[in-house]
Short mmCIF file of C-alpha atoms in Angstrom, two decimals:
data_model
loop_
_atom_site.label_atom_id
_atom_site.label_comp_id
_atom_site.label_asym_id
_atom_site.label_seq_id
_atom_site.Cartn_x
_atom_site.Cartn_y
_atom_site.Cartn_z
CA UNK A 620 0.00 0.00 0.00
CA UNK A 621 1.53 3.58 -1.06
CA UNK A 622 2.27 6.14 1.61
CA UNK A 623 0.05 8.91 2.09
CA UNK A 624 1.15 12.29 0.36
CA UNK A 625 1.98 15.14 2.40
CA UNK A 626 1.91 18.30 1.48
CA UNK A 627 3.39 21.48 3.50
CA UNK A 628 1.12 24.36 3.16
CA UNK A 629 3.21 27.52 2.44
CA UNK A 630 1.96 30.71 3.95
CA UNK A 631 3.94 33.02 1.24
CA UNK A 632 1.99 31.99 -1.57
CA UNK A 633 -2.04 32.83 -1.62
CA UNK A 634 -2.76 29.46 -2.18
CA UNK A 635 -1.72 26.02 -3.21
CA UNK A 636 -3.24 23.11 -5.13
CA UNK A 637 -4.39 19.80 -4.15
CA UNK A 638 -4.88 16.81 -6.36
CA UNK A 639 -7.54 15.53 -4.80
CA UNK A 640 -10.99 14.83 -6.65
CA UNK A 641 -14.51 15.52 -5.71
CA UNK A 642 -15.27 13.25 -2.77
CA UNK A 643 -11.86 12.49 -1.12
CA UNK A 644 -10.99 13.73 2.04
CA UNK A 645 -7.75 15.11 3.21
CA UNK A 646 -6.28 15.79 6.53
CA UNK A 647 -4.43 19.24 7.61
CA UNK A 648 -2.37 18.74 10.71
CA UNK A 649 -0.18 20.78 12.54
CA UNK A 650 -0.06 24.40 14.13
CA UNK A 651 1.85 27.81 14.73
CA UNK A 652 2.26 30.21 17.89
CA UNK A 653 1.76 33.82 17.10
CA UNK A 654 4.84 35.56 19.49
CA UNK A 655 2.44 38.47 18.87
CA UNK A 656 -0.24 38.02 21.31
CA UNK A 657 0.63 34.16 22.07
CA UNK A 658 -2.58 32.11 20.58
CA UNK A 659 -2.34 29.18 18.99
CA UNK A 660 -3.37 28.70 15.00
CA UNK A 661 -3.99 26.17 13.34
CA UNK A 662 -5.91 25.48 9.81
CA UNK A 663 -8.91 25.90 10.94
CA UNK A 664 -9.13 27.01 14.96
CA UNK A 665 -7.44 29.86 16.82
CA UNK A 666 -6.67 28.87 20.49
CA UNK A 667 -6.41 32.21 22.70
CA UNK A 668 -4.41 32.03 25.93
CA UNK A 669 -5.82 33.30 29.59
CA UNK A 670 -4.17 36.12 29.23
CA UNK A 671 -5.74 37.75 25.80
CA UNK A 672 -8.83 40.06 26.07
CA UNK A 673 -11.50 38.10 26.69
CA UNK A 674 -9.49 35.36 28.53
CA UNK A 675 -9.01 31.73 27.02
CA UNK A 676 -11.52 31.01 24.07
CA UNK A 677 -11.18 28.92 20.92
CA UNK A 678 -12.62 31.08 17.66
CA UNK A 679 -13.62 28.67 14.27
CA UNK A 680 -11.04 30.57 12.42
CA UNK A 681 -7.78 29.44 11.33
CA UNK A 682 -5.05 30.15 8.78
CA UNK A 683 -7.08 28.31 5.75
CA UNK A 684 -10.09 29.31 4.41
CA UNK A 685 -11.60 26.11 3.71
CA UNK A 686 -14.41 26.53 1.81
CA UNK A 687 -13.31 29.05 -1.08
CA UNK A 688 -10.79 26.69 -1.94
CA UNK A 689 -13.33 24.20 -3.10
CA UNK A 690 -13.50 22.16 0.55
CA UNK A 691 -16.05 21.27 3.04
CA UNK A 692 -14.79 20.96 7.29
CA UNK A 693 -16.04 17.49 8.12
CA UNK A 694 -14.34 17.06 11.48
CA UNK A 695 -12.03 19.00 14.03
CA UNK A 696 -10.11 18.04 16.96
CA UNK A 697 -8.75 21.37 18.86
CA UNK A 698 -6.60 19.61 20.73
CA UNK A 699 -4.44 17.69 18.23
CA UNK A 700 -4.71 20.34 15.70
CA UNK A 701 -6.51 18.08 13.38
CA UNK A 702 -9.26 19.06 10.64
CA UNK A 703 -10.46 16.69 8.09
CA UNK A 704 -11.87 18.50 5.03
CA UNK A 705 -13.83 16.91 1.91
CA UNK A 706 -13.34 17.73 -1.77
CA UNK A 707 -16.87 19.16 -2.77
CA UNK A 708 -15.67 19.45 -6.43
CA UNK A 709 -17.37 23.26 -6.43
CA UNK A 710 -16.88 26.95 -5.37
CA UNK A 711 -13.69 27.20 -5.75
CA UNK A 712 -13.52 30.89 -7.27
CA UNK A 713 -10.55 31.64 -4.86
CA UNK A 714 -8.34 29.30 -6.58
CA UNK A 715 -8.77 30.80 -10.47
CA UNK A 716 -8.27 34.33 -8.38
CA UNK A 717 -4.60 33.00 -7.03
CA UNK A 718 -4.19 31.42 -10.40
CA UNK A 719 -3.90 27.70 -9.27
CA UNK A 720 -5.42 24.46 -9.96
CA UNK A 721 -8.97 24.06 -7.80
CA UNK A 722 -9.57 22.67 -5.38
CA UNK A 723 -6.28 24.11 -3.47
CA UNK A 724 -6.12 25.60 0.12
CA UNK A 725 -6.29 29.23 0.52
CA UNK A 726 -4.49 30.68 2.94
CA UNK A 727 -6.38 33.08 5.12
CA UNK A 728 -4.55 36.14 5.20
CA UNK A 729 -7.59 38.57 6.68
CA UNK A 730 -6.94 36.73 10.44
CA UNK A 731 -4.14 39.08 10.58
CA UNK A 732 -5.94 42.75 10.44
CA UNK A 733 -9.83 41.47 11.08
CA UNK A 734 -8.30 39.53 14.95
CA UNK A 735 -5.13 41.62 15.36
CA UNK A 736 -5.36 45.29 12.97
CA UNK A 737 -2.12 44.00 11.79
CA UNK A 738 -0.67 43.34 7.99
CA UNK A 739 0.19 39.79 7.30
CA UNK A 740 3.56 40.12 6.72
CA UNK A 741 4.54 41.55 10.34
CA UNK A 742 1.97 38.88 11.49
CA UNK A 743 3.28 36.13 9.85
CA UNK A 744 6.76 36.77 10.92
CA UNK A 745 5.32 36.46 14.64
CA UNK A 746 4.06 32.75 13.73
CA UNK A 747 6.70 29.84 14.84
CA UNK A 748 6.26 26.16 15.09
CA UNK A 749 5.96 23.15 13.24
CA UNK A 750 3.85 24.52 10.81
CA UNK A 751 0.63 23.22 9.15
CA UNK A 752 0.91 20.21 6.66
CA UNK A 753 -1.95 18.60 4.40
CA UNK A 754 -1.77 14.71 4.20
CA UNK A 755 -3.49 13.18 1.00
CA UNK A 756 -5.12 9.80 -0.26
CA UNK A 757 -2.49 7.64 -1.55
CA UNK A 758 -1.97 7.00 -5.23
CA UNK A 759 -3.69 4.08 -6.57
CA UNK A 760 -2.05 1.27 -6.90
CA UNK A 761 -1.79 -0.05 -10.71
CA UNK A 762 -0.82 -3.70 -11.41
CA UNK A 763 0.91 -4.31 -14.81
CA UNK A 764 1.70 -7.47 -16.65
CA UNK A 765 5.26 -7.99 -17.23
CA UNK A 766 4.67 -8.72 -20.60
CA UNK A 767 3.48 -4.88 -20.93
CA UNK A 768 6.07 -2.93 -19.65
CA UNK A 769 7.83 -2.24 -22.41
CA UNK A 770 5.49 -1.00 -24.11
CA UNK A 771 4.36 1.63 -21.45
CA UNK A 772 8.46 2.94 -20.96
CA UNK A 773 8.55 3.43 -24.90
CA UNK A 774 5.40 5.39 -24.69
CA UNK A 775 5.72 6.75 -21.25
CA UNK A 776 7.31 10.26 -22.25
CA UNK A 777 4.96 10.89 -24.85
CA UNK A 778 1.72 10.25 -22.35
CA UNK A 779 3.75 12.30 -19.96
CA UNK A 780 3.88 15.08 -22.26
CA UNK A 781 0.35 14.61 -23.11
CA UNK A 782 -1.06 14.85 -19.97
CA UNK A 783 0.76 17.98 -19.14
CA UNK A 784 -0.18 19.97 -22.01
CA UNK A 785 -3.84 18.51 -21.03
CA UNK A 786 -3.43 19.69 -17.93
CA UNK A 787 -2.28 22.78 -18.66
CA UNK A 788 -5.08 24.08 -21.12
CA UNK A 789 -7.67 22.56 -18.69
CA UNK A 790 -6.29 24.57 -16.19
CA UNK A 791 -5.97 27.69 -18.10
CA UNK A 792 -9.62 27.42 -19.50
CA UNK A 793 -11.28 27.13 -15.96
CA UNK A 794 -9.19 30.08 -14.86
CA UNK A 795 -10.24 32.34 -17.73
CA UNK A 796 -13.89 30.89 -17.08
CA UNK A 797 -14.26 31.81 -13.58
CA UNK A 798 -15.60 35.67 -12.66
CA UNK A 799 -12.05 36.08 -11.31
CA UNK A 800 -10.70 34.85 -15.00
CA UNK A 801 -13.42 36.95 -16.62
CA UNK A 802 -13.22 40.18 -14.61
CA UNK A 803 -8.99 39.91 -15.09
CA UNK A 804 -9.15 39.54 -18.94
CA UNK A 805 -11.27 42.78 -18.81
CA UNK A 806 -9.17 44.70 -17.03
CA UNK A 807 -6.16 43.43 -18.82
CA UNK A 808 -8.24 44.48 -22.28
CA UNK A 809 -8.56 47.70 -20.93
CA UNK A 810 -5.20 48.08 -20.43
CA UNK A 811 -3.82 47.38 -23.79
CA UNK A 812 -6.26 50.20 -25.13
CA UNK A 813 -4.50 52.40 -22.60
CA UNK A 814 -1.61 51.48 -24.58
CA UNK A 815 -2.97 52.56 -28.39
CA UNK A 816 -5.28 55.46 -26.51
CA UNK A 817 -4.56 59.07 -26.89
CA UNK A 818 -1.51 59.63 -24.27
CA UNK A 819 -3.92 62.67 -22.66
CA UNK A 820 -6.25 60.52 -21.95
CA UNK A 821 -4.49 57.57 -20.93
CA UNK A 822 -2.17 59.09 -18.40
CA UNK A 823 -4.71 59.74 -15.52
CA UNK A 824 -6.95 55.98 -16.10
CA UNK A 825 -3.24 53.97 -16.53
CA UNK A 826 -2.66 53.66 -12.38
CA UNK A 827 -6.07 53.24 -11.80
CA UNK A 828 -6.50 50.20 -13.84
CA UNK A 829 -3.11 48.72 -12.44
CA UNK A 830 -4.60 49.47 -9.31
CA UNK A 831 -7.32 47.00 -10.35
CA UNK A 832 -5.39 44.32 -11.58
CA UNK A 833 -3.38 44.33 -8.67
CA UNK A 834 -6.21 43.95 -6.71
CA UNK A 835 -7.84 41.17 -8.68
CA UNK A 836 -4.71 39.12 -8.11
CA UNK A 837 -4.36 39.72 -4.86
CA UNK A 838 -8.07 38.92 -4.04
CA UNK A 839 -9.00 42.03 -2.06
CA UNK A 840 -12.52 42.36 -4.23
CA UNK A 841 -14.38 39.55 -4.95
CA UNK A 842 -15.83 39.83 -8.98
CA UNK A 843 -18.78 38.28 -7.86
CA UNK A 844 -20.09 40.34 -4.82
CA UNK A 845 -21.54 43.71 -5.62
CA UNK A 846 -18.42 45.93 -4.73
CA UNK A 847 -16.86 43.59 -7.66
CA UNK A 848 -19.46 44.13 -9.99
CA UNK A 849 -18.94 48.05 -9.85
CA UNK A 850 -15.70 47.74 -10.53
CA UNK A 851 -16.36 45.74 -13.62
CA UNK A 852 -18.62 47.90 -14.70
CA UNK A 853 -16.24 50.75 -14.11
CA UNK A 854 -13.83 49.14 -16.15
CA UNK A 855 -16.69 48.31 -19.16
CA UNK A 856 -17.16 51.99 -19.06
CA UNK A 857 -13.48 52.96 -19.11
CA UNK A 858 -13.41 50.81 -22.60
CA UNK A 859 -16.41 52.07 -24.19
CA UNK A 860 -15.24 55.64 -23.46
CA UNK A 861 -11.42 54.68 -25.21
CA UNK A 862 -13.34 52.89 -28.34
CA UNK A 863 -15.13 55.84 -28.48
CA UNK A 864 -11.99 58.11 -28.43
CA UNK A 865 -9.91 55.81 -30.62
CA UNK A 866 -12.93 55.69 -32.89
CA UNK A 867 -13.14 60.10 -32.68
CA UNK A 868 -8.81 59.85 -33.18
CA UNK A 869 -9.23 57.41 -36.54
CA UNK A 870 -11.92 59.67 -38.11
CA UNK A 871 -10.42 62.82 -37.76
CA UNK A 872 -6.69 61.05 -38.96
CA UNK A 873 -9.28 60.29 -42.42
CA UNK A 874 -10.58 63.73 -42.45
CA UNK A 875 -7.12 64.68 -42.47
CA UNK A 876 -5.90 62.32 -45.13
CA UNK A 877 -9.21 63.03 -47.33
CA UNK A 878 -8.89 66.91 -46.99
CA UNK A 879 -4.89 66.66 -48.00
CA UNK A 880 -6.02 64.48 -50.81
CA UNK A 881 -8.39 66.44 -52.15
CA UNK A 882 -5.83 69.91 -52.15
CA UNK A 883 -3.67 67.99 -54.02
CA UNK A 884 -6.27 66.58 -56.67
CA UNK A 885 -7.87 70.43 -56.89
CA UNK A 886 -4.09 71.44 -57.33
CA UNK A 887 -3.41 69.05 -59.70
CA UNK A 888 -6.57 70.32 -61.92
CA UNK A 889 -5.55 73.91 -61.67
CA UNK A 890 -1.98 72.94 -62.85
CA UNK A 891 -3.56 71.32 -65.68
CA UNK A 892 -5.93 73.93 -66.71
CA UNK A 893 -3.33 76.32 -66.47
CA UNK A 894 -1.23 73.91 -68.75
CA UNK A 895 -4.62 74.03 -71.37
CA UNK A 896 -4.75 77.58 -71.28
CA UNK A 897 -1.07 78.08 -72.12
CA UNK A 898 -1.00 76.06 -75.07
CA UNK A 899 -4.54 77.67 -76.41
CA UNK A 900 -2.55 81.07 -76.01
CA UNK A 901 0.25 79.72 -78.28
#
């Protein structure tokens, strides 16, 4: 029987994927100490000391948040630091938003200023321990026939290669998919018309739609709640308005081109009359 696959859960990136399919269950194990204030975190509980405001409590809240990742809590044991969380094989918006595989684990950087009013950088350098790790299903086991192993090494770096470029444009195609996917393509759109817009009117919308992107990818507004709508709309409205002005920009550029052509044909026809009138005076 295969080992179990563990995974360490990194709290510098916003999240990280699982390969786990709809149904399976994984186990996250393990905790930190925050030097900050002393409690105890671990994926999915907060342990405060006596001496915190409030005195010693336990809060639901730990450093994943479970179910944007595409996971349901099935079972938690505060005292090992032990949750047990189910694929559900949906809402996993978070995950397109980090730009990762779903389902993945998504780490829940908001317990640093909602709990403490601090950013997550100073409050993750305050966190020390063992850390939190995710242990997976084992791979299936796969029997094989002697008799058919060549035949899978001969062929085994062209599946390989296969499968990844699978993977890959499966991956890709639920990112772009998802609102996050959608709303980012939109913004990026807008941005390359920045880029052929009139420089007057570029200059002052440039740093507020890099402002948005940023955003985006750092999940601070959610594209489907109604502050995210607003901004798409914002940033539907900041197109229209440069099609508009690239559309003003290309008809006067024809004007322009039309009125120099026609000078030069009405020149032309004067030379030539002038040409006909000289040889009628001869």
């Amino acid at each position: 029987m295969p080992d179990p696959i563990v995974l360490k859960v990194p709290l510098d990136k916003p999240a990280v994927h699982v390969d786990v399919t709809a149904g399976q269950t994984i186990t996250l194990r393990g905790f930190y100490t925050s030097k900050h204030d002393g409690s105890i975190l671990d994926a999915a509980t907060t342990t405060w000391p006596k001496e915190a405001p409030g005195g010693a409590s336990v809060d639901p809240v730990g450093l994943v948040e479970v179910e944007s990742g595409g996971f349901h809590l099935t079972k938690r044991n505060v005292d090992t630091h032990e949750v047990e969380l189910v694929a559900t094989g949906s809402g996993a918006e978070a995950c397109a938003a980090a730009g990762v595989e779903a389902p993945c684990l998504v780490v829940n950087k908001r317990i640093a200023l909602q709990k403490r009013l601090m950013g997550w950088e100073e409050f993750k350098g305050s966190l020390v321990g063992q850390g939190v790790e995710a242990v997976l299903p084992p791979p299936p086991v796969v029997e094989v026939a002697p008799g058919v192993m060549p035949y899978l090494q001969a062929g085994a770096g062209v599946a390989i290669a296969a499968v990844v470029g699978f993977a890959a444009w499966t991956w890709k195609k639920k990112r772009d998919a998802s609102p996050a996917g959608q709303m980012l393509s939109l913004a990026r759109g807008v941005k390359e018309q920045l880029r052929r817009a009139d420089p007057v009117l570029a200059a002052p919308l440039a740093p507020a739609v890099d402002a948005a992107i940023r955003s985006l990818r750092e999940r601070r507004v959610d594209p489907a709640s109604a502050e995210g709508k607003r901004v798409a709309e914002a940033l539907r409205k900041t197109s229209a308005r440069l099609d508009a002005s690239m559309r003003e920009a290309q008809a006067a550029k024809e004007q322009e081109a039309a009125d120099e052509l026609v000078q030069e044909m009405e020149a032309a026809l004067e030379a030539a009359d002038e040409v006909k009138r000289a040889h009628r005076a001869v």
